[in-house]
C-alpha cells in the first residue's frame, strides 16, 4: 500500500493540573526554577481514579467515536507504555473490552521507557506494509502516568494518552527509508522496584544520554535524507521532540543547529554566535554550558518557527512519557492551519531511557481543502487549547496529598478508589474497584 501514515489522532490528558509557579513556591525551589529553568507552566496528574488502562480506554474510544471508525475496521492494536500495573496481562488485552464484536485484532504491549509508543507505531506501520496485512486499520495507543518521588524530578511529571489510526493513503505519511535509530545499554532511568510507581533516575545522566542519542540520530538521519548537498535543519519544516521538560526540547533543537554548524563549513556566516565554537567536535560540546547558551541563541529564531508550535502539551501537561512525542505532533496540528503544514515535513525525535531512540519524518499532504483528510484530522485536534484551559487547577498541597494516596494505594487489591469523579472530562474511563484478585473494573463519564 502507498502513503502509509496517520489517518486520525486523539489526545487525552487529565482534567486536573497543578500550576508550576505555585509548585515552585510550595516546594521552596527558587522562584523561576520550574517555569523558566525547566520551561513548564502546568503539570497534569491523575487521582487514584485513573490508571494506564483507563487512559488507554479513554483515548481509543474517543478516537473511534470521533472518527466514526467501527471496531470491525481495526486489524491490529498496539500499546506503548511504561506504566506497568501487571507483569503479565497487557493493557492491550484490557482494550479488547472495546472490541466485543471483533476478536481478530493482533498486537500487544511494547515497553522501553518513553520509547514504547514509537516502537508500537513502527510495528503498526510494518504490519500495514507486510504480507500479513488484511486491509484493515492499525491502531496505536501510547499512554503513561509519569510520576516521580518528591524531590527535584517531581516537577517533570505528567500524564496522558495519544491514540493514532494508521493505514494507507494517509494525509500524514511516514517517509520511507528516513528513519535513524540509536540504541545502547545504560542505567539513566529505570523502574526496578516493581512495587513503586517511581523510577530510579539519574537526571543529569539521562539528559546527557538524550542529547547524545539525538546527536547520533540526527547525523544518521542526515546521511539518509541528504540529496546531493548535506542535510541541514532548513530541510525540515517542523521538529517535534520527546519532551521530559520543554527547556530540554529547546536545547535539543539547538543541538541540531550546532551539528549543522560544526559539520558544514559553508554555514559559518549564518550563525555568527557560534564563531567561538568552531573547530570543536560535537562530542566535546556535550554538557558544555557556554556552548549550550550560544547554540540556543543561534537557534532561537528557527526554534520559534520550527519547534515552538509543538510544545503546547509539553508545557501545559508535562511529560506524558510514551505519549509525549505524539502530544508534540498533536500540539503542532492543533495550533496550525492545514494550509500552514500542507506539503511540509516534520521530523520526530523519540527517546526512551535505558536506552532506545529514533529520529524519523512525516510529510503532510498537499491537499488541504476544507474537506480534505488533512483538514478533518486537524479539526478533531483543534479543541486541545480549549480543553487545556478548561482544566481544574489544584493547589500544590492537594496535589501532594493525591500523590501520597497513589503511593499508598496504587498496588493494592480490595481497594475502592476515592478520587473525585466530578471533574473528569466527558468520555473519560475511571477505575471503580480493584477486587481481592486484583481484577479492575471501570466506568465511563
Ligand atoms: N530561575 C530560573 N532558572 C533556574 C532557577 C531559577 N530560580 N533555578 C534553577 N534554574 C535552572 C537551572 O539553571 C537549570 O537550567 P540549565 O540546565 O539550563 O542551566 C534548570 O533550571 C534546572 O535546574 P537544575 O538545578 O539543573 O535542576 P535539578 O538538577 O534540580 O533537576 C532534572 C532537573 C535533572 C531535569 C530533574 O528534574 C530530573 O531528574 N527529571 C527527570 C529526568 C528527566 O526528565 N530526564 C530527561 C530525559 S529522560 C526522560 O524522559 C524521563
mmCIF file of N, CA and C in Angstrom, residues 332-415:
data_model
loop_
_atom_site.group_PDB
_atom_site.id
_atom_site.type_symbol
_atom_site.label_atom_id
_atom_site.label_comp_id
_atom_site.label_asym_id
_atom_site.label_seq_id
_atom_site.Cartn_x
_atom_site.Cartn_y
_atom_site.Cartn_z
ATOM 1 N N UNK A 332 1.280 20.666 17.482
ATOM 2 C CA UNK A 332 1.571 21.354 16.221
ATOM 3 C C UNK A 332 0.311 21.418 15.359
ATOM 4 N N UNK A 333 -0.373 20.269 15.256
ATOM 5 C CA UNK A 333 -1.556 20.201 14.398
ATOM 6 C C UNK A 333 -2.735 20.968 14.978
ATOM 7 N N UNK A 334 -2.717 21.181 16.302
ATOM 8 C CA UNK A 334 -3.838 21.891 16.931
ATOM 9 C C UNK A 334 -3.684 23.406 16.832
ATOM 10 N N UNK A 335 -2.461 23.889 16.654
ATOM 11 C CA UNK A 335 -2.275 25.349 16.617
ATOM 12 C C UNK A 335 -2.052 25.880 15.201
ATOM 13 N N UNK A 336 -1.798 24.988 14.257
ATOM 14 C CA UNK A 336 -1.560 25.416 12.873
ATOM 15 C C UNK A 336 -2.824 25.230 12.029
ATOM 16 N N UNK A 337 -2.876 25.968 10.915
ATOM 17 C CA UNK A 337 -3.948 25.753 9.939
ATOM 18 C C UNK A 337 -3.458 24.711 8.936
ATOM 19 N N UNK A 338 -4.393 23.963 8.304
ATOM 20 C CA UNK A 338 -3.957 22.971 7.304
ATOM 21 C C UNK A 338 -3.049 23.575 6.235
ATOM 22 N N UNK A 339 -3.357 24.791 5.795
ATOM 23 C CA UNK A 339 -2.530 25.402 4.739
ATOM 24 C C UNK A 339 -1.111 25.686 5.218
ATOM 25 N N UNK A 340 -0.921 25.793 6.534
ATOM 26 C CA UNK A 340 0.415 26.099 7.078
ATOM 27 C C UNK A 340 1.318 24.871 7.197
ATOM 28 N N UNK A 341 0.712 23.678 7.139
ATOM 29 C CA UNK A 341 1.550 22.469 7.222
ATOM 30 C C UNK A 341 1.558 21.693 5.907
ATOM 31 N N UNK A 342 0.574 21.963 5.067
ATOM 32 C CA UNK A 342 0.411 21.212 3.824
ATOM 33 C C UNK A 342 1.711 21.141 3.016
ATOM 34 N N UNK A 343 2.075 19.936 2.574
ATOM 35 C CA UNK A 343 3.274 19.735 1.753
ATOM 36 C C UNK A 343 4.566 19.774 2.544
ATOM 37 N N UNK A 344 4.476 20.049 3.843
ATOM 38 C CA UNK A 344 5.696 20.209 4.640
ATOM 39 C C UNK A 344 6.121 18.918 5.331
ATOM 40 N N UNK A 345 7.330 18.968 5.862
ATOM 41 C CA UNK A 345 7.920 17.804 6.517
ATOM 42 C C UNK A 345 8.142 18.104 8.004
ATOM 43 N N UNK A 346 7.786 17.143 8.852
ATOM 44 C CA UNK A 346 8.107 17.256 10.278
ATOM 45 C C UNK A 346 9.012 16.107 10.670
ATOM 46 N N UNK A 347 10.054 16.421 11.445
ATOM 47 C CA UNK A 347 10.914 15.381 11.999
ATOM 48 C C UNK A 347 10.482 15.108 13.429
ATOM 49 N N UNK A 348 10.554 13.843 13.817
ATOM 50 C CA UNK A 348 10.128 13.457 15.165
ATOM 51 C C UNK A 348 11.262 12.706 15.858
ATOM 52 N N UNK A 349 11.631 13.193 17.048
ATOM 53 C CA UNK A 349 12.694 12.519 17.814
ATOM 54 C C UNK A 349 12.091 11.852 19.048
ATOM 55 N N UNK A 350 12.307 10.556 19.120
ATOM 56 C CA UNK A 350 11.773 9.770 20.236
ATOM 57 C C UNK A 350 12.929 9.259 21.087
ATOM 58 N N UNK A 351 12.805 9.391 22.408
ATOM 59 C CA UNK A 351 13.856 8.902 23.308
ATOM 60 C C UNK A 351 13.238 8.126 24.466
ATOM 61 N N UNK A 352 13.733 6.944 24.694
ATOM 62 C CA UNK A 352 13.322 6.169 25.865
ATOM 63 C C UNK A 352 14.573 5.740 26.606
ATOM 64 N N UNK A 353 14.638 6.066 27.883
ATOM 65 C CA UNK A 353 15.830 5.760 28.680
ATOM 66 C C UNK A 353 16.166 4.280 28.616
ATOM 67 N N UNK A 354 17.416 4.013 28.885
ATOM 68 C CA UNK A 354 17.789 2.600 29.002
ATOM 69 C C UNK A 354 18.790 2.046 28.004
ATOM 70 N N UNK A 355 18.827 2.419 26.705
ATOM 71 C CA UNK A 355 18.086 3.441 26.021
ATOM 72 C C UNK A 355 17.780 3.062 24.590
ATOM 73 N N UNK A 356 16.704 3.624 24.085
ATOM 74 C CA UNK A 356 16.281 3.426 22.700
ATOM 75 C C UNK A 356 15.858 4.775 22.143
ATOM 76 N N UNK A 357 16.303 5.104 20.931
ATOM 77 C CA UNK A 357 15.924 6.398 20.361
ATOM 78 C C UNK A 357 15.803 6.306 18.855
ATOM 79 N N UNK A 358 15.028 7.211 18.289
ATOM 80 C CA UNK A 358 14.855 7.244 16.834
ATOM 81 C C UNK A 358 14.512 8.654 16.378
ATOM 82 N N UNK A 359 14.968 8.981 15.182
ATOM 83 C CA UNK A 359 14.584 10.232 14.522
ATOM 84 C C UNK A 359 14.043 9.846 13.148
ATOM 85 N N UNK A 360 12.822 10.282 12.861
ATOM 86 C CA UNK A 360 12.220 9.930 11.573
ATOM 87 C C UNK A 360 11.331 11.088 11.132
ATOM 88 N N UNK A 361 10.758 10.970 9.938
ATOM 89 C CA UNK A 361 9.986 12.122 9.465
ATOM 90 C C UNK A 361 8.657 11.740 8.831
ATOM 91 N N UNK A 362 7.768 12.713 8.851
ATOM 92 C CA UNK A 362 6.453 12.576 8.208
ATOM 93 C C UNK A 362 6.274 13.732 7.239
ATOM 94 N N UNK A 363 5.409 13.518 6.275
ATOM 95 C CA UNK A 363 5.126 14.550 5.275
ATOM 96 C C UNK A 363 3.613 14.800 5.290
ATOM 97 N N UNK A 364 3.195 16.069 5.309
ATOM 98 C CA UNK A 364 1.761 16.412 5.323
ATOM 99 C C UNK A 364 1.251 16.540 3.884
ATOM 100 N N UNK A 365 0.044 16.066 3.654
ATOM 101 C CA UNK A 365 -0.470 16.003 2.277
ATOM 102 C C UNK A 365 -0.545 17.382 1.627
ATOM 103 N N UNK A 366 -0.481 17.392 0.310
ATOM 104 C CA UNK A 366 -0.598 18.650 -0.429
ATOM 105 C C UNK A 366 -2.036 19.161 -0.373
ATOM 106 N N UNK A 367 -2.976 18.224 -0.375
ATOM 107 C CA UNK A 367 -4.390 18.614 -0.337
ATOM 108 C C UNK A 367 -4.760 19.132 1.051
ATOM 109 N N UNK A 368 -5.138 20.397 1.110
ATOM 110 C CA UNK A 368 -5.557 20.958 2.404
ATOM 111 C C UNK A 368 -6.889 21.682 2.276
ATOM 112 N N UNK A 369 -7.686 21.259 1.296
ATOM 113 C CA UNK A 369 -9.011 21.868 1.138
ATOM 114 C C UNK A 369 -9.847 21.566 2.385
ATOM 115 N N UNK A 370 -10.905 22.340 2.615
ATOM 116 C CA UNK A 370 -11.662 22.178 3.867
ATOM 117 C C UNK A 370 -12.174 20.752 4.116
ATOM 118 N N UNK A 371 -12.492 20.013 3.036
ATOM 119 C CA UNK A 371 -12.996 18.644 3.261
ATOM 120 C C UNK A 371 -11.907 17.584 3.045
ATOM 121 N N UNK A 372 -10.637 17.995 3.017
ATOM 122 C CA UNK A 372 -9.547 17.036 2.814
ATOM 123 C C UNK A 372 -9.329 16.209 4.085
ATOM 124 N N UNK A 373 -8.751 15.016 3.950
ATOM 125 C CA UNK A 373 -8.420 14.213 5.141
ATOM 126 C C UNK A 373 -7.522 14.972 6.118
ATOM 127 N N UNK A 374 -6.597 15.800 5.592
ATOM 128 C CA UNK A 374 -5.709 16.567 6.475
ATOM 129 C C UNK A 374 -6.520 17.556 7.323
ATOM 130 N N UNK A 375 -7.423 18.277 6.673
ATOM 131 C CA UNK A 375 -8.233 19.258 7.407
ATOM 132 C C UNK A 375 -9.120 18.572 8.438
ATOM 133 N N UNK A 376 -9.659 17.406 8.059
ATOM 134 C CA UNK A 376 -10.515 16.698 9.022
ATOM 135 C C UNK A 376 -9.704 16.226 10.221
ATOM 136 N N UNK A 377 -8.529 15.678 9.961
ATOM 137 C CA UNK A 377 -7.676 15.216 11.062
ATOM 138 C C UNK A 377 -7.354 16.393 11.998
ATOM 139 N N UNK A 378 -6.979 17.516 11.390
ATOM 140 C CA UNK A 378 -6.586 18.662 12.215
ATOM 141 C C UNK A 378 -7.779 19.252 12.966
ATOM 142 N N UNK A 379 -8.964 19.193 12.368
ATOM 143 C CA UNK A 379 -10.122 19.785 13.051
ATOM 144 C C UNK A 379 -10.473 19.001 14.316
ATOM 145 N N UNK A 380 -10.186 17.674 14.328
ATOM 146 C CA UNK A 380 -10.504 16.920 15.555
ATOM 147 C C UNK A 380 -9.525 17.245 16.695
ATOM 148 N N UNK A 381 -8.414 17.904 16.358
ATOM 149 C CA UNK A 381 -7.435 18.256 17.404
ATOM 150 C C UNK A 381 -7.521 19.721 17.814
ATOM 151 N N UNK A 382 -8.353 20.483 17.097
ATOM 152 C CA UNK A 382 -8.334 21.933 17.303
ATOM 153 C C UNK A 382 -8.898 22.359 18.664
ATOM 154 N N UNK A 383 -9.558 21.428 19.377
ATOM 155 C CA UNK A 383 -10.096 21.797 20.696
ATOM 156 C C UNK A 383 -9.057 21.631 21.815
ATOM 157 N N UNK A 384 -7.845 21.210 21.482
ATOM 158 C CA UNK A 384 -6.847 20.978 22.547
ATOM 159 C C UNK A 384 -6.602 22.237 23.398
ATOM 160 N N UNK A 385 -6.336 23.405 22.782
ATOM 161 C CA UNK A 385 -6.104 24.586 23.625
ATOM 162 C C UNK A 385 -7.297 24.881 24.548
ATOM 163 N N UNK A 386 -8.512 24.702 24.018
ATOM 164 C CA UNK A 386 -9.702 24.953 24.835
ATOM 165 C C UNK A 386 -9.792 23.938 25.983
ATOM 166 N N UNK A 387 -9.535 22.660 25.670
ATOM 167 C CA UNK A 387 -9.610 21.634 26.722
ATOM 168 C C UNK A 387 -8.551 21.868 27.797
ATOM 169 N N UNK A 388 -7.387 22.375 27.384
ATOM 170 C CA UNK A 388 -6.343 22.657 28.375
ATOM 171 C C UNK A 388 -6.799 23.733 29.346
ATOM 172 N N UNK A 389 -7.445 24.762 28.794
ATOM 173 C CA UNK A 389 -7.840 25.852 29.697
ATOM 174 C C UNK A 389 -9.096 25.511 30.491
ATOM 175 N N UNK A 390 -9.788 24.433 30.113
ATOM 176 C CA UNK A 390 -10.986 24.031 30.881
ATOM 177 C C UNK A 390 -10.622 23.168 32.092
ATOM 178 N N UNK A 391 -9.321 22.886 32.289
ATOM 179 C CA UNK A 391 -8.936 22.024 33.407
ATOM 180 C C UNK A 391 -9.073 22.727 34.757
ATOM 181 N N UNK A 392 -9.174 21.928 35.805
ATOM 182 C CA UNK A 392 -9.199 22.493 37.157
ATOM 183 C C UNK A 392 -7.762 22.560 37.681
ATOM 184 N N UNK A 393 -7.366 23.736 38.140
ATOM 185 C CA UNK A 393 -6.030 23.888 38.714
ATOM 186 C C UNK A 393 -6.123 23.624 40.221
ATOM 187 N N UNK A 394 -5.398 22.613 40.653
ATOM 188 C CA UNK A 394 -5.485 22.146 42.036
ATOM 189 C C UNK A 394 -4.303 22.715 42.836
ATOM 190 N N UNK A 395 -4.513 23.163 44.074
ATOM 191 C CA UNK A 395 -3.381 23.703 44.855
ATOM 192 C C UNK A 395 -2.318 22.622 45.126
ATOM 193 N N UNK A 396 -1.037 23.043 45.227
ATOM 194 C CA UNK A 396 0.049 22.077 45.436
ATOM 195 C C UNK A 396 -0.164 21.140 46.628
ATOM 196 N N UNK A 397 -0.764 21.645 47.705
ATOM 197 C CA UNK A 397 -0.937 20.784 48.888
ATOM 198 C C UNK A 397 -1.863 19.608 48.548
ATOM 199 N N UNK A 398 -2.882 19.905 47.746
ATOM 200 C CA UNK A 398 -3.809 18.842 47.349
ATOM 201 C C UNK A 398 -3.120 17.865 46.380
ATOM 202 N N UNK A 399 -2.303 18.424 45.501
ATOM 203 C CA UNK A 399 -1.514 17.588 44.585
ATOM 204 C C UNK A 399 -0.640 16.620 45.384
ATOM 205 N N UNK A 400 0.047 17.151 46.393
ATOM 206 C CA UNK A 400 0.925 16.316 47.233
ATOM 207 C C UNK A 400 0.135 15.202 47.922
ATOM 208 N N UNK A 401 -1.059 15.575 48.412
ATOM 209 C CA UNK A 401 -1.885 14.594 49.125
ATOM 210 C C UNK A 401 -2.326 13.478 48.168
ATOM 211 N N UNK A 402 -2.650 13.863 46.945
ATOM 212 C CA UNK A 402 -3.068 12.860 45.955
ATOM 213 C C UNK A 402 -1.899 11.964 45.565
ATOM 214 N N UNK A 403 -0.717 12.547 45.433
ATOM 215 C CA UNK A 403 0.473 11.744 45.135
ATOM 216 C C UNK A 403 0.715 10.725 46.255
ATOM 217 N N UNK A 404 0.512 11.167 47.496
ATOM 218 C CA UNK A 404 0.732 10.287 48.641
ATOM 219 C C UNK A 404 -0.288 9.139 48.627
ATOM 220 N N UNK A 405 -1.528 9.492 48.291
ATOM 221 C CA UNK A 405 -2.576 8.471 48.222
ATOM 222 C C UNK A 405 -2.238 7.430 47.140
ATOM 223 N N UNK A 406 -1.793 7.905 45.978
ATOM 224 C CA UNK A 406 -1.411 6.968 44.903
ATOM 225 C C UNK A 406 -0.274 6.055 45.371
ATOM 226 N N UNK A 407 0.694 6.690 46.061
ATOM 227 C CA UNK A 407 1.853 5.944 46.539
ATOM 228 C C UNK A 407 1.402 4.781 47.429
ATOM 229 N N UNK A 408 0.427 5.081 48.271
ATOM 230 C CA UNK A 408 -0.005 4.086 49.253
ATOM 231 C C UNK A 408 -0.978 3.055 48.689
ATOM 232 N N UNK A 409 -1.669 3.391 47.608
ATOM 233 C CA UNK A 409 -2.774 2.517 47.184
ATOM 234 C C UNK A 409 -2.658 1.946 45.775
ATOM 235 N N UNK A 410 -1.702 2.415 44.963
ATOM 236 C CA UNK A 410 -1.751 2.046 43.544
ATOM 237 C C UNK A 410 -1.568 0.545 43.303
ATOM 238 N N UNK A 411 -0.952 -0.153 44.245
ATOM 239 C CA UNK A 411 -0.683 -1.579 44.046
ATOM 240 C C UNK A 411 -1.597 -2.459 44.905
ATOM 241 N N UNK A 412 -2.623 -1.843 45.519
ATOM 242 C CA UNK A 412 -3.457 -2.595 46.465
ATOM 243 C C UNK A 412 -4.571 -3.379 45.778
ATOM 244 N N UNK A 413 -4.971 -4.499 46.390
ATOM 245 C CA UNK A 413 -6.198 -5.168 45.951
ATOM 246 C C UNK A 413 -7.284 -4.875 46.992
ATOM 247 N N UNK A 414 -8.483 -5.308 46.724
ATOM 248 C CA UNK A 414 -9.646 -4.994 47.572
ATOM 249 C C UNK A 414 -9.659 -3.501 47.887
ATOM 250 N N UNK A 415 -9.558 -2.735 46.833
ATOM 251 C CA UNK A 415 -9.464 -1.283 47.003
ATOM 252 C C UNK A 415 -10.520 -0.567 46.161
#
